[in-house]
Coordinates of C-alpha atoms and ligand atoms in Angstrom, one line a residue:
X1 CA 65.3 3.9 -137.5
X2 CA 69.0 2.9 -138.6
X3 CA 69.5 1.6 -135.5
X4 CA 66.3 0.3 -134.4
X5 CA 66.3 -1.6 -137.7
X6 CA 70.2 -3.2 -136.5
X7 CA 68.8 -3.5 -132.9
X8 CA 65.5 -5.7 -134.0
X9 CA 68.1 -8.8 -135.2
X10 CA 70.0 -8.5 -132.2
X11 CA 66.7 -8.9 -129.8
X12 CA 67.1 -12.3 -127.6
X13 CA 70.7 -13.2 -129.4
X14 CA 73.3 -10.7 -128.0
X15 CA 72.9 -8.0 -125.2
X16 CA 72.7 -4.1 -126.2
X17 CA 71.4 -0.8 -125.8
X18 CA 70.3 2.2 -127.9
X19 CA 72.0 5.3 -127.2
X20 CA 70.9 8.1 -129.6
X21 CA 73.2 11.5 -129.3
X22 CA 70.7 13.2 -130.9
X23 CA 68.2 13.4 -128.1
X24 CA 71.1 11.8 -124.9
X25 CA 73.1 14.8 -123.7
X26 CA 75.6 12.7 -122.2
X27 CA 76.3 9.9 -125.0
X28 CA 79.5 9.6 -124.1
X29 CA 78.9 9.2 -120.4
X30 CA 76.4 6.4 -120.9
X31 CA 79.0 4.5 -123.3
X32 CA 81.3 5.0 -120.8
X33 CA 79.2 3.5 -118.2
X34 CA 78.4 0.1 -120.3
X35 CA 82.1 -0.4 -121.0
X36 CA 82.7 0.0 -117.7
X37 CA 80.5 -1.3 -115.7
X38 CA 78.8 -4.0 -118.1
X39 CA 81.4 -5.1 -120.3
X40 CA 79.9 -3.6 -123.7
X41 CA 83.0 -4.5 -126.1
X42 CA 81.1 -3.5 -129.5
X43 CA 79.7 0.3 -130.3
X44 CA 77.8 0.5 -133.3
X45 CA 77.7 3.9 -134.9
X46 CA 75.1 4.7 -137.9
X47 CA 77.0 8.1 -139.6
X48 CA 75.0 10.2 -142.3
X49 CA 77.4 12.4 -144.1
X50 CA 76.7 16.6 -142.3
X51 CA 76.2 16.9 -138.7
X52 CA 76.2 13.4 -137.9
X53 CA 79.6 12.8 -138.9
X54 CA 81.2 15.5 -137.2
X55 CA 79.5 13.9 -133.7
X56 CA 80.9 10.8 -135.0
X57 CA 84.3 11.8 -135.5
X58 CA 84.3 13.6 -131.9
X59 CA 83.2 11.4 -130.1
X60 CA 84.7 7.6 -131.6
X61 CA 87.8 9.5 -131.1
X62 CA 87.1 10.5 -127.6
X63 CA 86.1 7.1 -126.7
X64 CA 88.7 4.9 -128.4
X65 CA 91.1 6.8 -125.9
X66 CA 89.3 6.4 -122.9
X67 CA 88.8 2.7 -123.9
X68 CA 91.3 1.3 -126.4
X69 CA 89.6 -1.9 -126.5
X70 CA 86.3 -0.8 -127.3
X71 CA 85.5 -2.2 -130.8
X72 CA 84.2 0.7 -133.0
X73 CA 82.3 -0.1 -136.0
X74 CA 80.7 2.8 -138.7
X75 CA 77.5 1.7 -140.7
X76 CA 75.4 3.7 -142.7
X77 CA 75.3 6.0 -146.3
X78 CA 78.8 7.6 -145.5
X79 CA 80.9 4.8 -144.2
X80 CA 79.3 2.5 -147.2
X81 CA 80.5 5.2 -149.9
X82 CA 83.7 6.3 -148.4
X83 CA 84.7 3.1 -146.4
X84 CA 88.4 3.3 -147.0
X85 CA 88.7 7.2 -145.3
X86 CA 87.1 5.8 -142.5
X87 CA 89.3 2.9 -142.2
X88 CA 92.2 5.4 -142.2
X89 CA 91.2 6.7 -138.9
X90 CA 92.4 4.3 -136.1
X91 CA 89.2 5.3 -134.1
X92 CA 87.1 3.1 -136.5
X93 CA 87.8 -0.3 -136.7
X94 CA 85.3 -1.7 -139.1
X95 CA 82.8 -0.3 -141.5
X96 CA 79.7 -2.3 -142.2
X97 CA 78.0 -1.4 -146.0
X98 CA 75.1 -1.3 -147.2
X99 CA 71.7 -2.8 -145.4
X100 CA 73.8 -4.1 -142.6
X101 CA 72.1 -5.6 -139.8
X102 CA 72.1 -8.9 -140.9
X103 CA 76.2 -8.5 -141.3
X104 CA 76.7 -6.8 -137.6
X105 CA 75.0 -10.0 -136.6
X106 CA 77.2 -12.2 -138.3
X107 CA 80.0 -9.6 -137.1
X108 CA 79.1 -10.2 -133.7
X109 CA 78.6 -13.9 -133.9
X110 CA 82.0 -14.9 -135.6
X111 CA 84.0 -12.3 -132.9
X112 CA 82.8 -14.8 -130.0
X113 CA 84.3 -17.2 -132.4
X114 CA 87.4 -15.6 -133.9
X115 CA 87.3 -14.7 -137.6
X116 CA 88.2 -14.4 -141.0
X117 CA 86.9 -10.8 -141.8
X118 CA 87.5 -10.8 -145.7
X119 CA 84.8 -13.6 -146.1
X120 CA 82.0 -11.3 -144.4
X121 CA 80.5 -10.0 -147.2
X122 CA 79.5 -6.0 -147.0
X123 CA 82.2 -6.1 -144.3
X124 CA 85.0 -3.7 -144.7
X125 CA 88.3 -3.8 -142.2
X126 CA 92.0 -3.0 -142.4
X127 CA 94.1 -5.8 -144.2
X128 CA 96.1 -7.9 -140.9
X129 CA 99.6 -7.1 -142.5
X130 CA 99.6 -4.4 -144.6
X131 CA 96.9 -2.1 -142.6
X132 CA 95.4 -0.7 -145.3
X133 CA 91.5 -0.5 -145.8
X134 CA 90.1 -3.4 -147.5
X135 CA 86.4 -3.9 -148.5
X136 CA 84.3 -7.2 -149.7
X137 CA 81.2 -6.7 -151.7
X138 CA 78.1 -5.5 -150.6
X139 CA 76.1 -7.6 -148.8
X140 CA 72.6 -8.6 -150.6
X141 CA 69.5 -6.8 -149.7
X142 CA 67.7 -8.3 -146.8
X143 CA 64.1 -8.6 -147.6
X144 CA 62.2 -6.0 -145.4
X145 CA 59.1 -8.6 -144.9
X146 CA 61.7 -11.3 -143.5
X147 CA 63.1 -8.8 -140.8
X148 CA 61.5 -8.4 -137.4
X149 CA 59.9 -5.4 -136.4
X150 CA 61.8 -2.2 -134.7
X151 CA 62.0 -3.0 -131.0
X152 CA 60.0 0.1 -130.0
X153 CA 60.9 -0.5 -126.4
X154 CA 64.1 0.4 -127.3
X155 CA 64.1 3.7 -127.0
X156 CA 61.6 6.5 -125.4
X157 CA 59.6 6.9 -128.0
X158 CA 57.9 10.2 -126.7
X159 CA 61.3 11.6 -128.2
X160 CA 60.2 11.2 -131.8
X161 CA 56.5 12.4 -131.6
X162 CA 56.9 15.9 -132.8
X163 CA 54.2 18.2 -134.5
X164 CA 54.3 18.9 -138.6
X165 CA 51.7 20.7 -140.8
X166 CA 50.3 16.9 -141.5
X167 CA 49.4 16.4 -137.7
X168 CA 50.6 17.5 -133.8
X169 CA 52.1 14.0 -133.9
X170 CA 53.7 13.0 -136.6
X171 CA 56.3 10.2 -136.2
X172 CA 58.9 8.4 -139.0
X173 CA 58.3 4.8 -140.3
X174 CA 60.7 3.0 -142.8
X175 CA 59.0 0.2 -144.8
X176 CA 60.9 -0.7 -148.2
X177 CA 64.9 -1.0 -148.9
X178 CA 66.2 0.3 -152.1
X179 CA 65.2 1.6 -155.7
X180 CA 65.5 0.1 -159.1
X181 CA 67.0 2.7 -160.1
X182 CA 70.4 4.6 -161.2
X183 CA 70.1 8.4 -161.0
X184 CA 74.2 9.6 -160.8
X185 CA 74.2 11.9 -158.0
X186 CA 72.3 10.1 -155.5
X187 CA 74.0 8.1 -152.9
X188 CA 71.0 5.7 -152.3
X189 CA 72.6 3.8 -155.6
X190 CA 75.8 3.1 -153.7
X191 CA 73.9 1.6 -150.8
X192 CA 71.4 -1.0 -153.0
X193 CA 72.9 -1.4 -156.6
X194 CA 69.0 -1.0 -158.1
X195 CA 67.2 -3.7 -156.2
X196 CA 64.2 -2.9 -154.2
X197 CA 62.4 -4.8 -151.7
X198 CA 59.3 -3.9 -149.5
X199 CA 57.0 -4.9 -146.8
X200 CA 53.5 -6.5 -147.6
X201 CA 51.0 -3.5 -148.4
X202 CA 49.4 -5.5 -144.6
X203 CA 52.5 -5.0 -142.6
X204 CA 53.1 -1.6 -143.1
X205 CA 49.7 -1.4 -142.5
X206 CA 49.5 -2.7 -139.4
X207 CA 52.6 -0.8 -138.5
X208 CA 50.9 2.5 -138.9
X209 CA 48.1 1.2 -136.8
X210 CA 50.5 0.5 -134.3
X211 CA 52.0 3.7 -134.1
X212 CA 48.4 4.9 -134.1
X213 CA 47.2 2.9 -131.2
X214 CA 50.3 3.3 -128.8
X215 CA 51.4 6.7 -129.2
X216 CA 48.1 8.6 -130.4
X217 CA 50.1 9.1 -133.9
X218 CA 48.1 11.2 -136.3
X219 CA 50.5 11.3 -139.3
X220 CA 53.3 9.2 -140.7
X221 CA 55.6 10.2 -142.8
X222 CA 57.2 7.3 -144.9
X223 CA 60.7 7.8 -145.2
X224 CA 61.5 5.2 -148.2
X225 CA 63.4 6.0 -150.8
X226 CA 60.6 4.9 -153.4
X227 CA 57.4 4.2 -151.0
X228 CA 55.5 4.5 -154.2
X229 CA 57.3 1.8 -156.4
X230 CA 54.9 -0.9 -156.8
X231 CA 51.3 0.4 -157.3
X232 CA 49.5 -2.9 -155.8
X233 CA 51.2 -2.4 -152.8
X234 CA 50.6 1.4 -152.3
X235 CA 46.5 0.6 -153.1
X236 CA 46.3 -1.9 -150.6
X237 CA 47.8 0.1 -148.2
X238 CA 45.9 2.9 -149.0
X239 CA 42.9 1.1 -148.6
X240 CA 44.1 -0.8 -145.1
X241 CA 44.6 2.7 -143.2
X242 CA 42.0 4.5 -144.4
X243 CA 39.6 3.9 -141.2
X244 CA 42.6 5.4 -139.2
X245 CA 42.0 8.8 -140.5
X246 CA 45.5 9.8 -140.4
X247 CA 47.6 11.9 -142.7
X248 CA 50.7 10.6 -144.4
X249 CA 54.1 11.7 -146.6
X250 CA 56.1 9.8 -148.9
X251 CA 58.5 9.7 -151.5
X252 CA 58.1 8.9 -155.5
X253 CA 59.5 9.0 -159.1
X254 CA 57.2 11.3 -160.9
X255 CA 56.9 8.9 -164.0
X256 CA 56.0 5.7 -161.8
X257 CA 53.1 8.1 -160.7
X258 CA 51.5 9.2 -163.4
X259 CA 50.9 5.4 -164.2
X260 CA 48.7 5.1 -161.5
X261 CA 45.0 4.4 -162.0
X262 CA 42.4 6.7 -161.3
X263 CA 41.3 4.2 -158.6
X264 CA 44.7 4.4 -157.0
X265 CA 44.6 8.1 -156.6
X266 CA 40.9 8.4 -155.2
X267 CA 42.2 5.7 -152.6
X268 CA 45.7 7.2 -151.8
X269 CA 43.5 11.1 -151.4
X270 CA 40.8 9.5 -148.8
X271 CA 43.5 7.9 -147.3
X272 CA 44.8 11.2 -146.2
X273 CA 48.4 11.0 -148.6
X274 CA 48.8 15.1 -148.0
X275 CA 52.2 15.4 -149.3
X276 CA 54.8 13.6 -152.2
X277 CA 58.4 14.6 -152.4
X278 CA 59.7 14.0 -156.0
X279 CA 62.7 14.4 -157.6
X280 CA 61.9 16.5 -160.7
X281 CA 65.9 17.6 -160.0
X282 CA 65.9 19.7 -163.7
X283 CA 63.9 21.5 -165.7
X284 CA 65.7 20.3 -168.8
X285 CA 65.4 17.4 -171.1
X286 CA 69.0 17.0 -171.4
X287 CA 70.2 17.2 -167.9
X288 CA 68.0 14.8 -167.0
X289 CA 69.1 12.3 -169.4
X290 CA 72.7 13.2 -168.1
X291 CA 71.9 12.7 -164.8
X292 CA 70.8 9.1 -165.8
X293 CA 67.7 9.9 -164.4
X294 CA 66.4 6.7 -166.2
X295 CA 62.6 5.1 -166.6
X296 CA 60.7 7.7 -169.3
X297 CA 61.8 11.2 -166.8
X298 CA 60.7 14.4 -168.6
X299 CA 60.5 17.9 -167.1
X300 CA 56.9 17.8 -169.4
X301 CA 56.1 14.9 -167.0
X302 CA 56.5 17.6 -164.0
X303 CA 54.0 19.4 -165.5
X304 CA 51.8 16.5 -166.0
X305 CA 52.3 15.1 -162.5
X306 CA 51.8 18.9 -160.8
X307 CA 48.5 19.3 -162.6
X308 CA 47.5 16.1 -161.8
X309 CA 47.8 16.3 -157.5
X310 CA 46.2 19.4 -157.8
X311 CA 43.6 17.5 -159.0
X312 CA 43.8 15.3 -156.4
X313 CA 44.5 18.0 -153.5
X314 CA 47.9 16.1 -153.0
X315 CA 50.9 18.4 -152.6
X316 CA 53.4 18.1 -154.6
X317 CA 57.3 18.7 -153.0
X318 CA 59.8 18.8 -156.0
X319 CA 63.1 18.6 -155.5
X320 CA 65.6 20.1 -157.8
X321 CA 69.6 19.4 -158.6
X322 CA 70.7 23.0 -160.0
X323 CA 74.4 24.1 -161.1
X324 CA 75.2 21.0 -163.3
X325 CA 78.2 21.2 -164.8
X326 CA 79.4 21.5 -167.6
X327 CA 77.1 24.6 -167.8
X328 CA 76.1 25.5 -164.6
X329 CA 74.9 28.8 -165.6
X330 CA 73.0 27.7 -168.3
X331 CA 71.6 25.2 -166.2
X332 CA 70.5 27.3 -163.2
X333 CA 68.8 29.7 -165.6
X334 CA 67.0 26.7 -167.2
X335 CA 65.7 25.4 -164.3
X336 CA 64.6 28.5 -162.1
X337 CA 62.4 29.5 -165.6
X338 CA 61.0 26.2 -165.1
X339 CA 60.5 26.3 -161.6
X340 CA 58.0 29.1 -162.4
X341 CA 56.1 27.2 -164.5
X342 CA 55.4 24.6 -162.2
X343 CA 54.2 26.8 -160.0
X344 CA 51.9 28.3 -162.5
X345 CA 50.2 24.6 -162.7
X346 CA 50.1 24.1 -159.5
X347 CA 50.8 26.8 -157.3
X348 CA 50.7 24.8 -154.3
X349 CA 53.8 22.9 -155.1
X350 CA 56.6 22.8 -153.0
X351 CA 60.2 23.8 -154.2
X352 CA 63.2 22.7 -152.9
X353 CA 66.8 23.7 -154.5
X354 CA 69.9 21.6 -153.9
X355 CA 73.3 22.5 -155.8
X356 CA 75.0 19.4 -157.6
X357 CA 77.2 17.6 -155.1
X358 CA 78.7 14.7 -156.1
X359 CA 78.8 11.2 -154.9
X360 CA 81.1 8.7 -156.0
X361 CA 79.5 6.8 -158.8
X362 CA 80.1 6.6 -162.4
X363 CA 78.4 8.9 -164.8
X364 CA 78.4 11.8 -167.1
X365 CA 77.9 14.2 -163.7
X366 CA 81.1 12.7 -161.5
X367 CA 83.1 12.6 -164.7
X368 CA 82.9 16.0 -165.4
X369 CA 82.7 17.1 -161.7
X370 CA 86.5 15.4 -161.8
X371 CA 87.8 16.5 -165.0
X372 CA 86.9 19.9 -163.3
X373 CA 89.5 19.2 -160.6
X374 CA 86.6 17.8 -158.3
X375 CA 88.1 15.5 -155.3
X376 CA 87.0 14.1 -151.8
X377 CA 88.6 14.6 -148.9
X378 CA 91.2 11.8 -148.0
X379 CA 90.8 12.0 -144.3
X380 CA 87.7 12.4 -141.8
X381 CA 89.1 15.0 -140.5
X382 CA 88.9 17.2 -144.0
X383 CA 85.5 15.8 -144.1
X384 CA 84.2 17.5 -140.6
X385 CA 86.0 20.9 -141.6
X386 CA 83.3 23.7 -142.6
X387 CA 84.0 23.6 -146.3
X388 CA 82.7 19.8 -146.5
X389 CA 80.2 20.1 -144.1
X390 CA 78.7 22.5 -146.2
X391 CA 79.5 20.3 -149.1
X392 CA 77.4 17.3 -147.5
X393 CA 74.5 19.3 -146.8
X394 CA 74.4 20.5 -150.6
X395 CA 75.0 23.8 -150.2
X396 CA 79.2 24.1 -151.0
X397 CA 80.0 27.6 -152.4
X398 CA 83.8 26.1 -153.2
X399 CA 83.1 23.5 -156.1
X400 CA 85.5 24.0 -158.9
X401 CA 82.2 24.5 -161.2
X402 CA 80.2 26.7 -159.1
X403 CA 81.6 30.3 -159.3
X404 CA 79.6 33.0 -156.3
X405 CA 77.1 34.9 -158.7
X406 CA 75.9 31.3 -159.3
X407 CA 75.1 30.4 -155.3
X408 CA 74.1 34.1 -155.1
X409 CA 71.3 34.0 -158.3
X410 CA 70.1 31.1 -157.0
X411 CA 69.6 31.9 -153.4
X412 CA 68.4 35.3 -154.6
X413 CA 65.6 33.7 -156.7
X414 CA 65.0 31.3 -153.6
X415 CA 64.3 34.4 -151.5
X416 CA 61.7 35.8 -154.2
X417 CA 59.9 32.6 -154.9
X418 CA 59.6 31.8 -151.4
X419 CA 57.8 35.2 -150.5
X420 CA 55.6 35.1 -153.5
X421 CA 54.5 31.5 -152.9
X422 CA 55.3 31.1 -148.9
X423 CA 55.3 27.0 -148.4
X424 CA 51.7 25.4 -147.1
X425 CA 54.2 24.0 -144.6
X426 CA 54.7 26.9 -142.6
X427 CA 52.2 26.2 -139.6
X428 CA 52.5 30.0 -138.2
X429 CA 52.4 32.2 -141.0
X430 CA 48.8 33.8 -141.1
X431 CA 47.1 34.6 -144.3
X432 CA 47.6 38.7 -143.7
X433 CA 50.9 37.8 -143.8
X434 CA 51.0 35.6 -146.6
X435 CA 49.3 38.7 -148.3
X436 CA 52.0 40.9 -147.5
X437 CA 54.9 38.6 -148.9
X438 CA 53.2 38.0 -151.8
X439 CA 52.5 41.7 -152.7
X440 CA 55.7 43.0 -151.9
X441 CA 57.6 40.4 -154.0
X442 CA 55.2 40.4 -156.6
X443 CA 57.2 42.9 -158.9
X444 CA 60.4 40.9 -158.5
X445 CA 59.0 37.6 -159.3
X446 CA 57.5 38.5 -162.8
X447 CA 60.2 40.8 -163.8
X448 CA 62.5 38.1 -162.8
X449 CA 64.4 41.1 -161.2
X450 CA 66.0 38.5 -158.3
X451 CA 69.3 40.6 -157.6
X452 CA 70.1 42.0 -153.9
X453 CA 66.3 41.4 -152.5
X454 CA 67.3 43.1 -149.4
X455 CA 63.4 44.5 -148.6
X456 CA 62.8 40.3 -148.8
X457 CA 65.5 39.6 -146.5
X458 CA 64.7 42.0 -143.8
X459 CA 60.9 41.0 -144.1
X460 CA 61.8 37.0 -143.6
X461 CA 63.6 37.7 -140.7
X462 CA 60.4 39.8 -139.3
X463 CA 58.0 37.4 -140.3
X464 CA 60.3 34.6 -139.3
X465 CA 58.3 32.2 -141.9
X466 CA 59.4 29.0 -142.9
X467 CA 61.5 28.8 -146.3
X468 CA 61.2 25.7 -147.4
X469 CA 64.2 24.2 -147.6
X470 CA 65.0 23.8 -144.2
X471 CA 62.0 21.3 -144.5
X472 CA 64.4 19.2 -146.9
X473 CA 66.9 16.3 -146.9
Ligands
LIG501 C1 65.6 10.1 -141.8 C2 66.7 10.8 -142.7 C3 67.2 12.0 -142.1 C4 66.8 12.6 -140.8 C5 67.8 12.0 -139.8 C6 67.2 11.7 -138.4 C7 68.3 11.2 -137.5 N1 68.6 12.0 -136.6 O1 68.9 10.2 -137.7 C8 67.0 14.1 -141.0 C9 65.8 14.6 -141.7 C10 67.4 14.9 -139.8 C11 68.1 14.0 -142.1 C12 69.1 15.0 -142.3 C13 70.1 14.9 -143.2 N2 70.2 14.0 -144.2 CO1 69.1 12.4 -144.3 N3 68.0 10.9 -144.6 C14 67.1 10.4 -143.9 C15 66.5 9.2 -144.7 C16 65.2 9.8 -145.4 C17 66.1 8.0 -144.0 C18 67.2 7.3 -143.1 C19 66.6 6.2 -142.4 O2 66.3 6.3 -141.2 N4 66.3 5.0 -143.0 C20 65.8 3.9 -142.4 C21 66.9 2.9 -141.9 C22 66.3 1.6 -141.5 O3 67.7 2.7 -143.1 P1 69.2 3.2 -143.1 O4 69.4 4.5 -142.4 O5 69.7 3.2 -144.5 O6 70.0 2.1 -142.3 C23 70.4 0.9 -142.9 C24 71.8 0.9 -143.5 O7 72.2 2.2 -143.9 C25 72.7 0.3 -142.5 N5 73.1 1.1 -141.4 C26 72.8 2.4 -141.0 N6 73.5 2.7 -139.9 C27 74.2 1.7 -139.5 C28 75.0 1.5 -138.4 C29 75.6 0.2 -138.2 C30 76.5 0.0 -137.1 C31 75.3 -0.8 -139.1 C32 75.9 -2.2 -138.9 C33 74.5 -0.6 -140.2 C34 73.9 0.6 -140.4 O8 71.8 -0.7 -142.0 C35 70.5 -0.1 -141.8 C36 69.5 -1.2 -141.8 O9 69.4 -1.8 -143.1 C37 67.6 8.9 -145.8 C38 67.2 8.4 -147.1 C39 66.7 7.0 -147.0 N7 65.5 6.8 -147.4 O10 67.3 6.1 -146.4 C40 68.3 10.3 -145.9 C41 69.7 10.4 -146.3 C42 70.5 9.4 -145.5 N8 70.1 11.8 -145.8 C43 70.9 12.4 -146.5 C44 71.4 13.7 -146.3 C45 72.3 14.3 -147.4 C46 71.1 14.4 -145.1 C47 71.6 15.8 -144.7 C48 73.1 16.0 -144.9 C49 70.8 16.8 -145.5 C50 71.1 18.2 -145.4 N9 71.1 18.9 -146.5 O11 71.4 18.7 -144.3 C51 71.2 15.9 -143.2 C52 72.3 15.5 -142.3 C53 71.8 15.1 -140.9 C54 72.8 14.9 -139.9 N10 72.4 15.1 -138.6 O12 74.0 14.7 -140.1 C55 71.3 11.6 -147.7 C56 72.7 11.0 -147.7 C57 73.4 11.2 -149.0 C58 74.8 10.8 -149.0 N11 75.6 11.5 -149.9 O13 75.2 9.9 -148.4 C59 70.1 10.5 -147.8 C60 70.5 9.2 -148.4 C61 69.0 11.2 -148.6 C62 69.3 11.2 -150.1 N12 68.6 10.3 -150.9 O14 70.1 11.9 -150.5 N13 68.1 12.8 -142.7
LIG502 S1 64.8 7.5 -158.3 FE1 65.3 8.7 -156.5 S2 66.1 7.3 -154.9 FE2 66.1 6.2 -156.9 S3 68.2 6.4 -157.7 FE3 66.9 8.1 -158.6 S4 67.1 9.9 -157.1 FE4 67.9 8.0 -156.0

């Protein structure tokens, strides 16, 4: 979508192609191809911090040799927060932040020209003389309503059809930029500074019929950072799809939905909403508050908001931040004792644990991750090494705060929860076995005996069920 969003301003002004490595064995082959053979001079590359930057890394470099000329430029959440690392690299020669596909325009526009590149706002580049890494502001939000629509056509979209417990074809769709707000561990407020901006309620509507009616799409899952932010909007889209009878995922704060009307929710159940992911990230008052976690966030809101989808049949998928420092351990413990009783309100609910992994933005968490002896990695190539790979996909067992009975307690307790309440997400795991899990962890979970749950271990790998994080971003 990063790119099909870029792509859709480029349609009918400059010539290009989509090449996605995720799916297009030979990336570099085809790249190779358009340089040659068609004169491509620009390769845009959308990097997410994990996996995506170690292809990233491998490949730019690869390709910068066998083409010195070919202009590289990064966009995306990692080059936006950590611009200047990239710019070290000589294999990336500009970085494009924040909602960027308005600036690549410009980018591309001003190089037929020749250009001045510290008046490009969200452009960054390496100063002329000094060649160090130099960044203008971020660029203001586009408005998602004033954008074209992804050039399907594009790509092969059979590729990104795939089955999910909501439906056999489930496919992605992207409709508002932002969030209003300020939470200080999550990277989406170094990409939009608190503004959010959405589609009409009858565009993403029609979207989703789209997808419906040209690729026989039976659930959508709404990958916004706040889908649910403005209730208007979510009703009327509620109400415009539900004569699709499709089902359909998104992503909320918990205290923006329990403001809903009753009317709201009775539209948003018949219109087949199955699943919310919310970021309940603590299960006390004061971490919250620490983690700036802003609007009126409580953990007794949790509660409220876990009862009330049950109600509803709505699943709810919380998402917790554990190991906060300064007290990670006192933290952890906090939050697992919590975690249980969400699930006693709603035993449905879906869990998934994250450690604390900073991102650079002011606040109580970074400052004390730093006064810890915290630091990023200087140079992409750090970044790519195992330690920080781990690190961006939230799971580092190295941070200065996070000693290894921590990790251990908590992926211990992972193990028993997720046997005692296997996730409705797992599509192959039968109710006999369901049955066994839960008995054989039963003991565990309510003595809250987590330690060395070996019997668990050896069982998940027979059963081969789902745990839920893997499910998680
Ligand atoms: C879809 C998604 C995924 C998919 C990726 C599918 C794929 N192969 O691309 C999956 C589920 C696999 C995934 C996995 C992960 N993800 Co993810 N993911 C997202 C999500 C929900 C949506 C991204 C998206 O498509 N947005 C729609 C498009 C239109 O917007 P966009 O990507 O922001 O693109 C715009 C700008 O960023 C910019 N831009 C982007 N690329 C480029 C490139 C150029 C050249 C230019 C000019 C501009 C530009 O312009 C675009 C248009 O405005 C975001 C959160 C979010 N809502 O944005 C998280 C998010 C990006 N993911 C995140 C993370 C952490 C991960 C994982 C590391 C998680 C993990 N524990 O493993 C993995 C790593 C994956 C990898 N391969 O490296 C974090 C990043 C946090 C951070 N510190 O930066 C995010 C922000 C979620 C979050 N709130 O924490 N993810
Ligand atoms: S509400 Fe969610 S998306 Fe918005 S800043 Fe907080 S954690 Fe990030």
């Amino acid at each position: 979508m990063s790119l099909l969003a870029v792509g859709a301003v480029l349609e009918g002004e400059h010539d290009y192609v989509i090449i996605d490595g995720n799916v297009e064995p030979n990336a570099i082959d085809r790249i190779g191809y358009f340089v040659r053979e068609k004169a491509a001079r620009v390769l845009a590359v959308t990097v997410m911090p994990g996996p995506q930057l170690r292809n990233a890394v491998s490949e730019c470099k690869t390709l910068k040799k066998l083409h010195p000329h070919l202009i590289i430029v990064w966009g995306g959440y990692f080059p936006t927060q950590h611009w200047d690392v990239c710019l070290k690299a000589d294999y990336v020669d500009y970085v494009i932040r924040g909602h960027g596909e308005l600036v690549f325009k410009k980018l591309l526009d001003e190089f037929k020209n020749g250009f001045e590149p510290s008046i490009l706002r969200g452009l960054a580049y390496r100063n002329a003389t000094a060649h160090t890494p130099a960044s203008n502001p971020l660029p203001a939000i586009p408005h998602p309503d004033e954008l074209p629509d992804f050039p399907y056509h594009r790509v092969d979209m059979s590729n990104y059809v795939r089955p999910t417990f909501m439906g056999e074809r489930t496919m992605p769709h992207h409709s508002s930029y932002g969030c209003p707000f300020f939470c200080n561990f999550c990277a989406v407020v170094n990409l939009v500074n608190g503004k959010w901006l959405a589609q009409s309620a009858e565009r993403t509507a029609n979207t989703t019929e789209i997808l419906v009616k040209n690729w026989q799409v039976n659930a959508v899952e709404f990958y916004d950072n706040n889908f649910f932010t403005k209730q208007s909007r979510v009703a009327e889209f509620a109400d415009r799809i539900e004569h699709l009878g499709i089902h359909w995922w998104g992503e909320a704060r918990i205290d923006t939905l329990l403001k809903y009307s009753e009317n709201t929710w009775d539209l948003m159940a018949r219109s087949g909403l199955k699943m919310v992911f919310l970021g309940a990230e603590s299960g006390s008052d004061e971490t919250l508050q620490r983690m700036d976690k802003g609007g009126s966030a409580t953990v007794e809101k949790t509660l409220d908001i876990a009862g009330k989808m049950r109600q509803y049949g709505i699943i709810p998928e919380f998402s917790f931040v554990l190991g906060n420092p300064p007290e990670p351990e006192k933290d952890t413990e906090t939050t697992i004792d919590f975690i249980k009783r969400v699930k006693k309100v709603n035993p449905q609910s879906e869990i998934i644990m994250y450690l604390y992994s900073p991102v650079p933005l002011s606040g109580e968490l970074y400052e004390n991750a730093k006064a810890n002896g915290f630091e990023f990695p200087e140079t992409l190539e750090e970044w790519v090494s195992d330690e920080w790979q781990e690190f961006s996909q939230r799971r580092s067992l190295t941070l200065p705060w996070i000693k290894d009975p921590l990790t251990r307690k908590v992926r211990n307790f992972e193990r028993v929860l997720n046997a005692y309440y296997p996730t409705s997400t797992d599509m192959r795991l039968t109710s006999a076995r369901r049955a066994l899990l839960r008995t054989l962890s039963a003991w565990r979970y309510h003595t809250r005996f987590y330690k060395m749950p070996l019997e668990l271990q050896v069982l998940q790998r027979f059963l081969a069920y789902q745990r839920p994080e893997t499910s998680g971003f």
